PDB file of N, CA and C in Angstrom:
ATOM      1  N   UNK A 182      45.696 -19.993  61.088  1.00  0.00           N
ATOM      2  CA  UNK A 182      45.472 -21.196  60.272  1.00  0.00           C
ATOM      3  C   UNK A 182      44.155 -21.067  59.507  1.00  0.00           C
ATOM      4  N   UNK A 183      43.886 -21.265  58.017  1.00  0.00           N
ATOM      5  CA  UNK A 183      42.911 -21.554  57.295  1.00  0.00           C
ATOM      6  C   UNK A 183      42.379 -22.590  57.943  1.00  0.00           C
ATOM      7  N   UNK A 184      42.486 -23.197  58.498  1.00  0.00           N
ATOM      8  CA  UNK A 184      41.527 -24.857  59.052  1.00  0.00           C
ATOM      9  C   UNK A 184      40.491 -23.816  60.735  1.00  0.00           C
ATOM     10  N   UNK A 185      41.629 -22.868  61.519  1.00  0.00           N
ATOM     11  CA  UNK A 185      40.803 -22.813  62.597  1.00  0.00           C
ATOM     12  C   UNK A 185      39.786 -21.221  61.874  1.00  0.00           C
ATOM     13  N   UNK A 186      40.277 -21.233  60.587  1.00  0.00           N
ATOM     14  CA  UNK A 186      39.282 -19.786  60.496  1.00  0.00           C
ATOM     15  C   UNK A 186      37.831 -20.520  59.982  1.00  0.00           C
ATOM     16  N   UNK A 187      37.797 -21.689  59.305  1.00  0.00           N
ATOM     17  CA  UNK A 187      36.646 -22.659  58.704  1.00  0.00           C
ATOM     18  C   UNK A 187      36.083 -23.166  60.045  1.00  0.00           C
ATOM     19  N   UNK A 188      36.537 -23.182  60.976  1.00  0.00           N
ATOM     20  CA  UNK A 188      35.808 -24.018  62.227  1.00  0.00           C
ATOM     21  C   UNK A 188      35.142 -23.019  62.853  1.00  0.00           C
ATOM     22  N   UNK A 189      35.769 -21.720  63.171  1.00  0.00           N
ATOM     23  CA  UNK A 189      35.218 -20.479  63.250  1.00  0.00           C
ATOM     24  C   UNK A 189      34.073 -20.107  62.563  1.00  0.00           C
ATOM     25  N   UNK A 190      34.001 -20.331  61.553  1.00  0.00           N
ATOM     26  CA  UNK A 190      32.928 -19.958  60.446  1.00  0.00           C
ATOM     27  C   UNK A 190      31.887 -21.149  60.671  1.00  0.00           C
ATOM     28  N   UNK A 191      32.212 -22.362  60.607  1.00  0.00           N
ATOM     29  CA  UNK A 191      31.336 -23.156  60.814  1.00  0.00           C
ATOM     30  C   UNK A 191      30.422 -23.173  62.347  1.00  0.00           C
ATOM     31  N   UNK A 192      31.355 -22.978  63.351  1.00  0.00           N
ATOM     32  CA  UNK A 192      30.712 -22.496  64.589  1.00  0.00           C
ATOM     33  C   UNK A 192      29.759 -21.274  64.276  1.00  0.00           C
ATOM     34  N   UNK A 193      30.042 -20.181  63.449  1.00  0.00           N
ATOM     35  CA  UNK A 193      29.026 -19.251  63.755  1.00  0.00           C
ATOM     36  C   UNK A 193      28.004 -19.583  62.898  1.00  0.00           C
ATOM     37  N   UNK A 194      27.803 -20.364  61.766  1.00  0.00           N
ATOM     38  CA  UNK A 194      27.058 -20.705  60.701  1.00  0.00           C
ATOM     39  C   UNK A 194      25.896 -21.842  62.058  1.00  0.00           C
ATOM     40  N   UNK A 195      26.718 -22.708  62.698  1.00  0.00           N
ATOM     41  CA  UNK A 195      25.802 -23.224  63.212  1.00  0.00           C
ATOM     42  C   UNK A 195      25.345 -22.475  64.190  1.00  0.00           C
ATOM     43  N   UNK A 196      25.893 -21.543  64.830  1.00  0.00           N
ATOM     44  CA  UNK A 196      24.729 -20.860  65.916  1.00  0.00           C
ATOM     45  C   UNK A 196      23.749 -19.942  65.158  1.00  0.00           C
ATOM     46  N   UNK A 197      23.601 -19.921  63.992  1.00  0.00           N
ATOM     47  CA  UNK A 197      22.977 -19.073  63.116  1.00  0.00           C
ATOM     48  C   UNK A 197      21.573 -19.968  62.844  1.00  0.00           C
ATOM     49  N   UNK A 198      22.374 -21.626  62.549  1.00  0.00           N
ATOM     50  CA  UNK A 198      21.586 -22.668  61.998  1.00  0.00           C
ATOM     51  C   UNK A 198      20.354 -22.678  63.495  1.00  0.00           C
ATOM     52  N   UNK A 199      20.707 -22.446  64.470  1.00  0.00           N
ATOM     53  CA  UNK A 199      19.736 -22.853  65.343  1.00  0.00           C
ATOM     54  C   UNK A 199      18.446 -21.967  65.651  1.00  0.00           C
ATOM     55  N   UNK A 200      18.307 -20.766  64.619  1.00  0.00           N
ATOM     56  CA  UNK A 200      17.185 -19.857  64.863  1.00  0.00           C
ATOM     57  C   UNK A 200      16.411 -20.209  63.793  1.00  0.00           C
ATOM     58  N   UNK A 201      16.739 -21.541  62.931  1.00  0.00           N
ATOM     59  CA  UNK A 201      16.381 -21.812  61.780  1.00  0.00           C
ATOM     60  C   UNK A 201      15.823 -23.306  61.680  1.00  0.00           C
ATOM     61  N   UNK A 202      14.776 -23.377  60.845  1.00  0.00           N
ATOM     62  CA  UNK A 202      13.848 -25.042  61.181  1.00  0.00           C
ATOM     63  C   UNK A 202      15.295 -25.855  61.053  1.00  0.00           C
ATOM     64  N   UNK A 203      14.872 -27.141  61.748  1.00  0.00           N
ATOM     65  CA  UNK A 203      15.333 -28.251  61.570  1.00  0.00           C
ATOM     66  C   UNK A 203      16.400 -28.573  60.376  1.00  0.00           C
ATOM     67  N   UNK A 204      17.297 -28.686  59.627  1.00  0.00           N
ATOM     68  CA  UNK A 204      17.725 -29.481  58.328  1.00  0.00           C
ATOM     69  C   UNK A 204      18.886 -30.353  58.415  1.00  0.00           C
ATOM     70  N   UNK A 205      18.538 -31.395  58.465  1.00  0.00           N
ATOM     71  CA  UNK A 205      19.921 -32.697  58.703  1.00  0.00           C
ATOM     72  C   UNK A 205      20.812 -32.530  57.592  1.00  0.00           C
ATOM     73  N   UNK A 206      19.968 -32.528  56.326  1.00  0.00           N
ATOM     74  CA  UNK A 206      20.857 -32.396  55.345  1.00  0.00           C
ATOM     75  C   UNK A 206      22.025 -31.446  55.406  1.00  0.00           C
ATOM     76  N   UNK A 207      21.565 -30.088  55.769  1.00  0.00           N
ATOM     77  CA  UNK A 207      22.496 -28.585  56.300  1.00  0.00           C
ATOM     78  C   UNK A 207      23.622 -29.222  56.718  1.00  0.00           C
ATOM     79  N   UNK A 208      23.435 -30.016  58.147  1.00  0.00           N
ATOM     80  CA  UNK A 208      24.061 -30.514  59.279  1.00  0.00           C
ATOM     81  C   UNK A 208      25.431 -31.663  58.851  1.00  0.00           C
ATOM     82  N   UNK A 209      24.928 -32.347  58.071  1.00  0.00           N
ATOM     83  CA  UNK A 209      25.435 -32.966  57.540  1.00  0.00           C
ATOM     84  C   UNK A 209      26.260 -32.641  56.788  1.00  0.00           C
ATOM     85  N   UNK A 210      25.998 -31.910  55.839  1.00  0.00           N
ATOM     86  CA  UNK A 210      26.885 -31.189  54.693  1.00  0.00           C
ATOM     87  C   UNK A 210      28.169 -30.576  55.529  1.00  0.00           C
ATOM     88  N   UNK A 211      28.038 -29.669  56.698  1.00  0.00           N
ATOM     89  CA  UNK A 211      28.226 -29.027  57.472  1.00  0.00           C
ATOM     90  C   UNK A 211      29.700 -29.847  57.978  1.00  0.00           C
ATOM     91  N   UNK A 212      29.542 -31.067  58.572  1.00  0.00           N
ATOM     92  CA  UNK A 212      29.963 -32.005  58.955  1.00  0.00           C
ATOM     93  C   UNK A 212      30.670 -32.443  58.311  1.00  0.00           C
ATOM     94  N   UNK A 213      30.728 -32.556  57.164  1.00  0.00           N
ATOM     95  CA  UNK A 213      31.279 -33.407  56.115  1.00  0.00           C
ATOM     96  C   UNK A 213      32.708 -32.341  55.711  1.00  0.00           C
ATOM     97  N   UNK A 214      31.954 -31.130  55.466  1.00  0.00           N
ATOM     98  CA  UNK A 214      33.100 -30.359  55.001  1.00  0.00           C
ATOM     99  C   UNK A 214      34.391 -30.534  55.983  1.00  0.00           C
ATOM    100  N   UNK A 215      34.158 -30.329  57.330  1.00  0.00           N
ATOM    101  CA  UNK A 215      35.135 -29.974  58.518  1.00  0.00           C
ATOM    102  C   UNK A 215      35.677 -31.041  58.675  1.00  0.00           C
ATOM    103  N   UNK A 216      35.092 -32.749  58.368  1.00  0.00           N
ATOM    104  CA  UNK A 216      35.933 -33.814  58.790  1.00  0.00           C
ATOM    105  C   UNK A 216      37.092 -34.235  57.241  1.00  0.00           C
ATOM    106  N   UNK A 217      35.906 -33.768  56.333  1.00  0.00           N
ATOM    107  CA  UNK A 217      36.449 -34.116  54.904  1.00  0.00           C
ATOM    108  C   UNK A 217      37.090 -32.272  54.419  1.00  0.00           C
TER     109      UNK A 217
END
């Protein structure tokens, strides 16, 4: 499925995000894509 390969990607994007300062905005965006 294209939907579980984006959740995949988004999972590794965020374990990536966590060696990296703070950004809600990121997080958010992040968020937005996967629900929207």
């Amino acid at each position: 499925m294209i939907v579980e390969s984006y959740i995949d990607y988004a999972v590794f994007i965020c374990e990536r995000h966590e060696l990296l300062p703070s950004n809600v905005t990121f997080r958010d965006n992040l968020l937005n894509i996967l629900l929207y």
